[in-house]
Amino acid sequence: MHFLEFCCIFIVQTRSTNSFQKVHKKSLFTRFFMNKHFKTLFSGFIALCCAMILTLGCSSPSVGSVPVPTLPEGSTIDLSSSSVTADAIVNSMKFGWNLGNTLDAHEGNEGWSSNKGSVESDWGMKGTASQALFNKLYDSGIRTVRIPISWHNHVDSSMNIDSGWMNHVKEIVNMAYSKGMFVIINIHHDNYEGSSLGTNAGFTLNAEDETKSLAYVEKIWTQISAEFKDYDGHVVFETLNEPRVIGGTHEWGCDGTPEWGCTTCQQRFAIINALNQKAVDTIRASGGNNANRLIMFPAYVAAPYAAIKGKQNGVFTVPSDPNTVNKRLALSVHMYTPYNFAMNCTAAEGAHSDFKDSDKTELNNHFTALKSEFIDKGIPVVIGEMGATNKNNFEARKSWFSYYLGLCKTYNVAAVLWDNGKETNPDPKEAFGFMDRSTNNWYTDSQAAELIAAAVEARGTSGSTPSGSSENWTSIWTGST
């Protein structure tokens, strides 16, 4: 028993003074303790001890229970340095990998999760995340890990995140962080699937749920920010995943004409703008390194043209950064592009398995539009999800990876490969398996290791100075010259 616990028990016992005196009335020890002056002083001391216990007991048990790991020597990013720009950080993120269908897994729109221990395998992943996995990723040239996380199934009725879940998240983050890798943390599948949020945890893009949705985003980011405020610039926050109205009209289509004149889509963009702003404000206000941390934000369903056309048509806005000195915001997009090569498997709809010149043109158009509308205006781009489904077309996929990541290098864009663990899939457009999580090796049948090597070679692994003039890790990490 701890001393403070003993003191609380003791003061409760001494409340019954008469019985205490009857049992010990002949004891000098008892007479000393029953002295009114001593009792006054001692009671005050005990009250203070009890208050300390209550304070400690009421604070989140997750805070400080999983310490911030030590980074490799010379790799700390000094976020207080104005020379460490958002563009420089994004350029150093290079090529990354998603820990997909793992911490984002959930059983539905339920509240409290009943299977916190097995959630990593709920969606068919063969093994849990381990240090060996992240060692393999790093040794393969991967420099960023995006960790999609669902929170709505790990909160109570007051939206307090379960401390065990938060600690588990931090343990996995630390595995990558301790290697000197960038780690992207987000709110992932908390986009409620129903027509009305009601009493469920999460957010929607419905106007009637806007107040509740804003409260949810604020509460979740308040807690995440508190846990990670002491981590350096290797931790990157992503406000939302693919915000949309699941199952609603224009679910995937608020990214071009005629939807810009659609009042429903305009309303959805307005709510996304508000949710992004609420997340940015909450993160910045939390202090520590969060005041200067890189924050990614998406447009509708994280589609690139939803961001590009939405901004051009005045319905999508870049969040205002409260940090007016070191503005570190980045646009988050998901680009499985060109769709007919990368995902579509229906020939009648234009699907093909060879990498065509027209595909290169489409990719070029995406990157030049992103450059014009965001990169040239001080907002770098992180492609949080990308990839090409396995159509048994290894050579074409390899060419696609090389070309795609070559464009990323040209435009200082970071790209993060989506991996759902499915090397083959009954749904052929979802065969995005690269890492065999049961062995922590790249899948062999699809020659995944060669695809990864092609991507890494095209994008590179070394850091650069903020000016991009030389390969010098120390300069970008510390802001030194």
Coordinates of C-alpha atoms in Angstrom, one line a residue:
M1 CA 0.0 0.0 0.0
H2 CA 1.3 3.4 -0.9
F3 CA 1.8 5.9 1.9
L4 CA -0.8 8.4 0.5
E5 CA -3.4 5.6 0.3
F6 CA -2.6 4.7 3.9
C7 CA -3.1 8.3 5.0
C8 CA -6.5 8.4 3.4
I9 CA -7.6 5.2 5.1
F10 CA -6.2 6.5 8.4
I11 CA -8.1 9.7 8.3
V12 CA -11.3 7.9 7.6
Q13 CA -10.6 5.7 10.7
T14 CA -9.9 8.6 12.9
R15 CA -13.3 10.1 12.0
S16 CA -14.7 7.7 14.6
T17 CA -13.0 9.4 17.5
N18 CA -15.1 7.9 20.3
S19 CA -14.6 4.3 19.2
F20 CA -10.9 5.0 18.7
Q21 CA -10.6 6.4 22.2
K22 CA -12.5 3.5 23.8
V23 CA -10.2 0.9 22.3
H24 CA -7.0 2.8 23.0
K25 CA -7.9 5.1 26.0
K26 CA -5.0 3.9 28.0
S27 CA -2.4 4.3 25.2
L28 CA -0.1 7.3 25.3
F29 CA 0.2 7.0 21.6
T30 CA -3.5 7.4 21.3
R31 CA -3.6 10.4 23.6
F32 CA -1.0 12.1 21.5
F33 CA -2.9 11.5 18.3
M34 CA -6.1 12.7 19.8
N35 CA -4.6 16.0 20.9
K36 CA -6.8 18.7 19.3
H37 CA -3.8 20.7 18.0
F38 CA -2.2 17.7 16.4
K39 CA -5.5 16.6 14.9
T40 CA -5.9 20.0 13.3
L41 CA -2.5 19.9 11.7
F42 CA -2.6 16.3 10.8
S43 CA -6.1 16.5 9.3
G44 CA -4.9 19.3 7.1
F45 CA -1.9 17.2 6.0
I46 CA -4.1 14.2 5.2
A47 CA -6.6 16.4 3.3
L48 CA -3.7 17.6 1.1
C49 CA -2.6 14.0 0.5
C50 CA -6.1 13.0 -0.4
A51 CA -6.4 15.9 -2.8
M52 CA -3.1 14.8 -4.4
I53 CA -4.5 11.2 -4.9
L54 CA -7.7 12.5 -6.4
T55 CA -5.9 14.7 -8.8
L56 CA -3.6 11.9 -9.9
G57 CA -6.5 9.5 -10.1
C58 CA -8.6 11.9 -12.3
S59 CA -5.9 12.6 -14.8
S60 CA -5.6 10.4 -17.8
P61 CA -3.6 7.3 -17.0
S62 CA -2.2 7.3 -20.5
V63 CA -0.4 10.6 -20.1
G64 CA 3.3 9.9 -19.7
S65 CA 2.8 6.1 -19.4
V66 CA 4.4 5.5 -22.8
P67 CA 7.5 7.8 -22.9
V68 CA 8.8 9.6 -26.0
P69 CA 11.6 7.4 -27.4
T70 CA 15.0 8.7 -28.2
L71 CA 15.7 9.5 -31.9
P72 CA 18.8 8.4 -33.8
E73 CA 21.7 10.8 -33.1
G74 CA 21.5 14.0 -35.2
S75 CA 18.0 13.4 -36.5
T76 CA 16.0 15.7 -34.3
I77 CA 13.9 18.3 -36.2
D78 CA 13.9 21.7 -34.5
L79 CA 10.4 23.0 -35.2
S80 CA 11.2 26.3 -33.6
S81 CA 13.5 27.1 -36.5
S82 CA 11.9 29.2 -39.2
S83 CA 14.3 27.7 -41.7
V84 CA 12.6 24.3 -41.4
T85 CA 9.8 25.1 -43.7
A86 CA 6.7 23.0 -44.4
D87 CA 8.1 22.3 -47.9
A88 CA 11.4 21.1 -46.5
I89 CA 9.7 18.7 -44.1
V90 CA 7.4 17.3 -46.8
N91 CA 10.4 16.9 -49.2
S92 CA 12.2 14.9 -46.5
M93 CA 9.2 12.5 -46.0
K94 CA 10.1 11.0 -49.4
F95 CA 8.2 7.7 -50.0
G96 CA 6.1 6.2 -47.3
W97 CA 3.9 3.2 -46.5
N98 CA 0.4 2.9 -44.8
L99 CA -0.2 0.6 -41.9
G100 CA -3.6 0.0 -43.5
N101 CA -6.6 -1.9 -42.2
T102 CA -5.0 -2.1 -38.8
L103 CA -5.6 0.6 -36.2
D104 CA -8.4 1.9 -38.4
A105 CA -10.4 -1.3 -38.2
H106 CA -13.7 -1.2 -36.5
E107 CA -16.9 -3.3 -36.2
G108 CA -19.3 -0.6 -37.4
N109 CA -20.7 2.6 -35.8
E110 CA -20.5 1.2 -32.3
G111 CA -19.3 3.2 -29.4
W112 CA -16.9 1.4 -27.0
S113 CA -14.9 -1.3 -28.6
S114 CA -15.2 -4.7 -26.9
N115 CA -12.1 -6.2 -28.6
K116 CA -9.3 -3.7 -28.1
G117 CA -6.7 -6.5 -27.9
S118 CA -7.6 -8.1 -31.3
V119 CA -8.6 -5.0 -33.3
E120 CA -5.5 -5.1 -35.4
S121 CA -6.6 -8.4 -37.0
D122 CA -10.3 -7.6 -37.3
W123 CA -10.0 -6.8 -41.0
G124 CA -7.8 -9.8 -41.9
M125 CA -4.3 -8.6 -41.3
K126 CA -2.0 -11.6 -40.7
G127 CA 0.1 -10.2 -37.9
T128 CA 0.3 -7.3 -35.4
A129 CA 2.6 -4.4 -35.9
S130 CA 6.1 -5.1 -34.5
Q131 CA 9.5 -3.4 -34.4
A132 CA 10.7 -6.0 -36.9
L133 CA 8.1 -4.6 -39.4
F134 CA 9.3 -1.1 -39.1
N135 CA 13.0 -2.2 -39.3
K136 CA 12.2 -3.9 -42.6
L137 CA 10.4 -0.8 -43.9
Y138 CA 13.3 1.5 -43.0
D139 CA 15.9 -0.9 -44.5
S140 CA 13.8 -0.9 -47.7
G141 CA 14.1 2.9 -48.0
I142 CA 10.7 3.8 -46.6
R143 CA 11.0 7.1 -44.7
T144 CA 7.4 7.8 -43.7
V145 CA 4.7 5.6 -42.1
R146 CA 1.1 6.7 -42.1
I147 CA -0.9 5.1 -39.3
P148 CA -4.6 5.4 -40.0
I149 CA -6.5 5.4 -36.6
S150 CA -10.2 5.1 -35.8
W151 CA -11.1 6.6 -32.4
H152 CA -14.9 6.5 -32.3
N153 CA -14.9 2.8 -31.2
H154 CA -12.5 3.5 -28.4
V155 CA -14.2 6.4 -26.6
D156 CA -16.8 6.5 -23.8
S157 CA -20.0 8.5 -23.8
S158 CA -18.0 11.7 -23.1
M159 CA -15.6 11.1 -26.0
N160 CA -12.7 10.3 -23.7
I161 CA -10.3 8.0 -25.4
D162 CA -9.6 4.7 -23.6
S163 CA -6.1 5.0 -22.1
G164 CA -5.2 1.4 -23.1
W165 CA -6.0 2.2 -26.7
M166 CA -4.0 5.5 -26.6
N167 CA -1.0 3.7 -25.1
H168 CA -1.2 1.0 -27.8
V169 CA -1.3 3.7 -30.5
K170 CA 1.8 5.4 -28.9
E171 CA 3.7 2.1 -28.7
I172 CA 3.2 1.5 -32.5
V173 CA 4.1 5.2 -33.3
N174 CA 7.2 4.8 -31.2
M175 CA 8.4 1.8 -33.3
A176 CA 8.6 4.0 -36.4
Y177 CA 9.5 7.2 -34.6
S178 CA 12.6 5.6 -32.9
K179 CA 13.9 4.7 -36.4
G180 CA 13.9 8.4 -37.4
M181 CA 10.9 7.9 -39.7
F182 CA 8.1 10.4 -40.1
V183 CA 4.8 9.2 -38.7
I184 CA 1.4 10.5 -39.8
I185 CA -1.4 10.3 -37.3
N186 CA -5.0 11.0 -38.2
I187 CA -8.7 10.6 -37.5
H188 CA -9.6 7.9 -40.0
H189 CA -12.9 6.0 -40.1
D190 CA -14.8 8.2 -37.7
N191 CA -16.9 9.6 -40.5
Y192 CA -20.3 8.3 -39.3
E193 CA -22.1 6.2 -41.9
G194 CA -25.7 7.0 -40.9
S195 CA -28.0 9.8 -42.0
S196 CA -27.8 11.4 -38.6
L197 CA -25.1 11.3 -36.0
G198 CA -27.6 11.2 -33.1
T199 CA -25.8 10.1 -29.9
N200 CA -23.0 8.2 -31.8
A201 CA -19.4 9.2 -31.6
G202 CA -17.9 10.6 -34.8
F203 CA -18.6 13.3 -37.4
T204 CA -20.7 13.8 -40.5
L205 CA -21.0 16.4 -43.2
N206 CA -24.7 16.9 -42.5
A207 CA -25.7 20.4 -41.5
E208 CA -27.8 19.2 -38.6
D209 CA -24.8 17.5 -37.1
E210 CA -22.3 20.3 -37.5
T211 CA -22.1 21.3 -33.9
K212 CA -21.7 17.7 -32.7
S213 CA -19.1 17.0 -35.4
L214 CA -17.1 20.1 -34.5
A215 CA -17.2 19.1 -30.8
Y216 CA -16.0 15.5 -31.6
V217 CA -13.1 16.7 -33.8
E218 CA -12.1 19.2 -31.1
K219 CA -12.3 16.6 -28.3
I220 CA -10.3 13.9 -30.1
W221 CA -7.6 16.3 -31.3
T222 CA -7.3 17.8 -27.9
Q223 CA -6.4 14.4 -26.5
I224 CA -4.2 13.3 -29.4
S225 CA -2.3 16.6 -29.1
A226 CA -1.8 16.3 -25.4
E227 CA -0.2 12.9 -25.9
F228 CA 2.2 13.8 -28.7
K229 CA 3.1 17.5 -28.0
D230 CA 6.6 16.5 -26.9
Y231 CA 7.4 14.5 -30.1
D232 CA 9.5 16.4 -32.5
G233 CA 8.7 17.2 -36.2
H234 CA 8.8 13.6 -37.2
V235 CA 5.2 13.3 -36.0
V236 CA 2.8 14.8 -38.5
F237 CA -0.9 15.3 -37.9
E238 CA -3.6 14.8 -40.5
T239 CA -7.0 16.4 -39.6
L240 CA -9.3 13.9 -41.4
N241 CA -9.1 11.0 -43.8
E242 CA -11.6 11.1 -46.6
P243 CA -14.5 13.3 -45.3
R244 CA -17.7 12.6 -47.3
V245 CA -21.3 11.6 -46.9
I246 CA -21.1 7.8 -47.0
G247 CA -23.9 6.4 -49.2
G248 CA -25.2 9.9 -50.0
T249 CA -25.6 11.6 -53.4
H250 CA -22.3 12.7 -54.9
E251 CA -20.4 10.6 -52.3
W252 CA -17.3 10.5 -54.5
G253 CA -18.2 13.2 -57.0
C254 CA -18.0 16.7 -55.4
D255 CA -14.9 17.3 -57.5
G256 CA -16.1 18.9 -60.7
T257 CA -19.0 20.2 -62.8
P258 CA -21.9 20.4 -62.3
E259 CA -21.4 19.8 -58.6
W260 CA -19.9 23.3 -58.0
G261 CA -23.5 24.6 -58.4
C262 CA -24.9 21.9 -56.1
T263 CA -26.0 23.4 -52.8
T264 CA -25.6 20.1 -51.0
C265 CA -21.9 19.8 -52.1
Q266 CA -21.3 23.5 -51.2
Q267 CA -22.6 22.7 -47.7
R268 CA -20.4 19.7 -47.4
F269 CA -17.3 21.7 -48.4
A270 CA -18.3 24.4 -45.9
I271 CA -18.4 21.8 -43.1
I272 CA -15.1 20.3 -44.1
N273 CA -13.6 23.8 -44.0
A274 CA -14.9 24.2 -40.5
L275 CA -13.7 20.8 -39.3
N276 CA -10.2 21.4 -40.7
Q277 CA -10.1 24.8 -39.1
K278 CA -11.3 23.4 -35.7
A279 CA -8.6 20.7 -35.9
V280 CA -5.8 23.2 -36.7
D281 CA -6.9 25.6 -34.0
T282 CA -7.1 22.8 -31.4
I283 CA -3.7 21.4 -32.3
R284 CA -1.9 24.8 -32.3
A285 CA -3.5 25.8 -29.0
S286 CA -2.2 22.6 -27.3
G287 CA 1.3 23.9 -27.0
G288 CA 4.6 22.1 -27.0
N289 CA 5.8 21.2 -30.4
N290 CA 2.3 21.2 -31.7
A291 CA 2.5 25.0 -32.0
N292 CA 4.8 24.4 -34.9
R293 CA 4.0 20.9 -36.1
L294 CA 3.2 20.1 -39.8
I295 CA -0.6 19.6 -40.2
M296 CA -2.1 18.0 -43.2
F297 CA -5.7 18.8 -44.3
P298 CA -8.0 17.3 -47.0
A299 CA -10.7 18.5 -49.3
Y300 CA -13.8 16.5 -50.0
V301 CA -13.0 12.8 -49.9
A302 CA -9.3 13.9 -50.2
A303 CA -9.6 14.0 -54.0
P304 CA -7.0 16.2 -55.7
Y305 CA -9.5 17.9 -58.0
A306 CA -11.9 18.5 -55.1
A307 CA -9.1 20.6 -53.6
I308 CA -8.0 22.2 -56.9
K309 CA -11.4 23.0 -58.4
G310 CA -13.0 23.6 -55.0
K311 CA -10.4 26.2 -54.2
Q312 CA -10.8 27.8 -57.7
N313 CA -14.5 27.9 -57.3
G314 CA -14.3 29.4 -53.8
V315 CA -15.9 26.5 -51.9
F316 CA -12.7 24.9 -50.4
T317 CA -10.4 27.0 -48.3
V318 CA -6.9 26.5 -46.8
P319 CA -7.2 26.6 -43.0
S320 CA -5.9 29.8 -41.3
D321 CA -2.8 28.9 -39.3
P322 CA -2.7 30.6 -35.9
N323 CA 1.1 30.3 -36.1
T324 CA 1.7 33.3 -38.4
V325 CA 5.5 32.9 -38.0
N326 CA 6.1 29.3 -38.9
K327 CA 3.1 28.3 -41.0
R328 CA 3.3 24.5 -41.5
L329 CA 0.3 23.3 -43.4
A330 CA 0.2 20.7 -46.2
L331 CA -2.6 19.6 -48.5
S332 CA -3.5 15.9 -48.1
V333 CA -4.7 14.1 -51.2
H334 CA -5.3 10.5 -52.2
M335 CA -4.3 9.8 -55.8
Y336 CA -4.9 6.3 -57.2
T337 CA -4.2 7.8 -60.6
P338 CA -4.9 7.2 -63.4
Y339 CA -8.0 5.4 -62.2
N340 CA -8.3 3.2 -65.3
F341 CA -4.8 1.8 -64.7
A342 CA -4.5 2.0 -60.9
M343 CA -7.9 0.8 -59.7
N344 CA -10.5 0.1 -62.4
C345 CA -10.7 -3.5 -63.5
T346 CA -13.8 -3.3 -65.8
A347 CA -12.7 -3.2 -69.5
A348 CA -16.0 -1.9 -70.6
E349 CA -15.4 1.2 -68.5
G350 CA -11.9 1.9 -69.9
A351 CA -9.8 -0.2 -67.5
H352 CA -6.4 -1.3 -68.8
S353 CA -3.3 -3.1 -67.3
D354 CA -0.6 -1.5 -69.5
F355 CA 0.9 1.9 -68.5
K356 CA 0.1 4.2 -71.5
D357 CA 1.4 7.5 -72.6
S358 CA -2.0 8.9 -71.9
D359 CA -1.6 7.8 -68.3
K360 CA 1.6 9.8 -68.0
T361 CA -0.2 12.8 -69.4
E362 CA -3.0 12.4 -66.8
L363 CA -0.4 12.2 -64.0
N364 CA 1.4 15.2 -65.4
N365 CA -1.8 17.2 -65.4
H366 CA -2.5 16.3 -61.7
F367 CA 0.9 17.4 -60.5
T368 CA 1.0 20.6 -62.5
A369 CA -2.4 21.6 -61.2
L370 CA -1.4 20.9 -57.6
K371 CA 1.7 22.9 -58.1
S372 CA -0.1 25.9 -59.5
E373 CA -2.9 26.0 -57.0
F374 CA -1.1 24.9 -53.8
I375 CA 2.7 24.3 -54.0
D376 CA 3.5 27.6 -55.6
K377 CA 1.4 29.3 -53.0
G378 CA 3.3 27.9 -50.0
I379 CA 1.2 24.8 -49.4
P380 CA 3.1 21.6 -50.1
V381 CA 1.3 18.4 -50.9
V382 CA 1.4 15.0 -49.2
I383 CA -0.2 12.1 -51.1
G384 CA -1.5 10.2 -48.1
E385 CA -2.7 7.2 -50.2
M386 CA -1.6 6.0 -53.6
G387 CA -0.9 2.7 -55.4
A388 CA -1.9 0.5 -58.3
T389 CA -3.9 -2.6 -57.8
N390 CA -2.3 -6.0 -58.8
K391 CA -3.5 -7.0 -62.2
N392 CA -0.7 -9.4 -62.7
N393 CA 1.1 -6.7 -64.6
F394 CA 4.4 -6.4 -62.8
E395 CA 6.3 -4.5 -65.6
A396 CA 3.6 -2.0 -66.1
R397 CA 3.3 -1.4 -62.3
K398 CA 7.0 -1.0 -62.0
S399 CA 7.0 1.6 -64.7
W400 CA 4.1 3.4 -63.1
F401 CA 5.9 3.5 -59.7
S402 CA 9.0 4.9 -61.3
Y403 CA 7.2 7.6 -63.2
Y404 CA 4.8 8.5 -60.4
L405 CA 7.5 8.9 -57.8
G406 CA 9.7 10.7 -60.3
L407 CA 7.1 13.4 -60.5
C408 CA 6.9 13.4 -56.7
K409 CA 10.6 14.2 -56.6
T410 CA 10.3 16.9 -59.3
Y411 CA 7.5 18.7 -57.4
N412 CA 8.8 18.0 -53.8
V413 CA 5.7 15.9 -53.0
A414 CA 5.7 13.1 -50.5
A415 CA 3.8 9.9 -51.4
V416 CA 2.5 7.2 -49.1
L417 CA 1.7 3.7 -50.5
W418 CA -1.6 2.2 -49.4
D419 CA -1.2 -1.4 -48.2
N420 CA -4.3 -3.5 -47.3
G421 CA -2.4 -6.7 -47.0
K422 CA -4.2 -8.3 -50.0
E423 CA -1.8 -9.4 -52.7
T424 CA -4.8 -10.8 -54.6
N425 CA -8.4 -10.0 -53.8
P426 CA -11.8 -11.3 -54.9
D427 CA -12.5 -7.6 -55.5
P428 CA -9.6 -7.1 -58.0
K429 CA -9.6 -3.3 -57.7
E430 CA -8.5 -3.7 -54.0
A431 CA -5.4 -5.9 -54.5
F432 CA -3.1 -3.5 -52.6
G433 CA -1.0 -6.0 -50.7
F434 CA 2.7 -5.4 -50.6
M435 CA 4.0 -6.4 -47.1
D436 CA 3.4 -9.9 -45.8
R437 CA 2.7 -9.1 -42.2
S438 CA 3.1 -12.7 -41.1
T439 CA 6.7 -12.7 -42.1
N440 CA 7.5 -8.9 -42.3
N441 CA 8.8 -9.4 -45.8
W442 CA 7.5 -8.1 -49.2
Y443 CA 5.2 -10.4 -51.0
T444 CA 7.1 -12.5 -53.6
D445 CA 4.5 -13.6 -56.1
S446 CA 3.8 -10.0 -57.2
Q447 CA 7.5 -9.1 -56.9
A448 CA 6.6 -6.3 -54.4
A449 CA 10.2 -5.8 -53.3
E450 CA 11.1 -4.7 -56.8
L451 CA 8.1 -2.3 -56.9
I452 CA 9.2 -0.8 -53.6
A453 CA 12.8 -0.5 -54.8
A454 CA 11.6 1.3 -58.0
A455 CA 9.6 3.8 -56.0
V456 CA 12.4 4.4 -53.5
E457 CA 15.0 4.9 -56.3
A458 CA 12.7 7.4 -58.1
R459 CA 12.0 9.4 -54.9
G460 CA 15.2 9.0 -53.0
T461 CA 15.9 8.4 -49.3
S462 CA 18.2 11.2 -48.2
G463 CA 17.1 14.4 -46.7
S464 CA 18.0 17.9 -48.1
T465 CA 18.5 21.4 -46.8
P466 CA 15.4 23.7 -46.7
S467 CA 16.7 25.2 -49.9
G468 CA 16.9 21.8 -51.5
S469 CA 20.5 22.5 -52.6
S470 CA 22.4 19.6 -51.0
E471 CA 22.0 16.3 -49.2
N472 CA 22.5 17.4 -45.6
W473 CA 20.4 15.8 -42.9
T474 CA 21.7 18.0 -40.1
S475 CA 20.6 21.2 -41.7
I476 CA 17.0 20.3 -42.1
W477 CA 16.7 18.6 -38.7
T478 CA 18.2 21.4 -36.7
G479 CA 17.9 24.4 -38.9
S480 CA 21.7 24.8 -38.8
T481 CA 23.8 25.6 -41.9

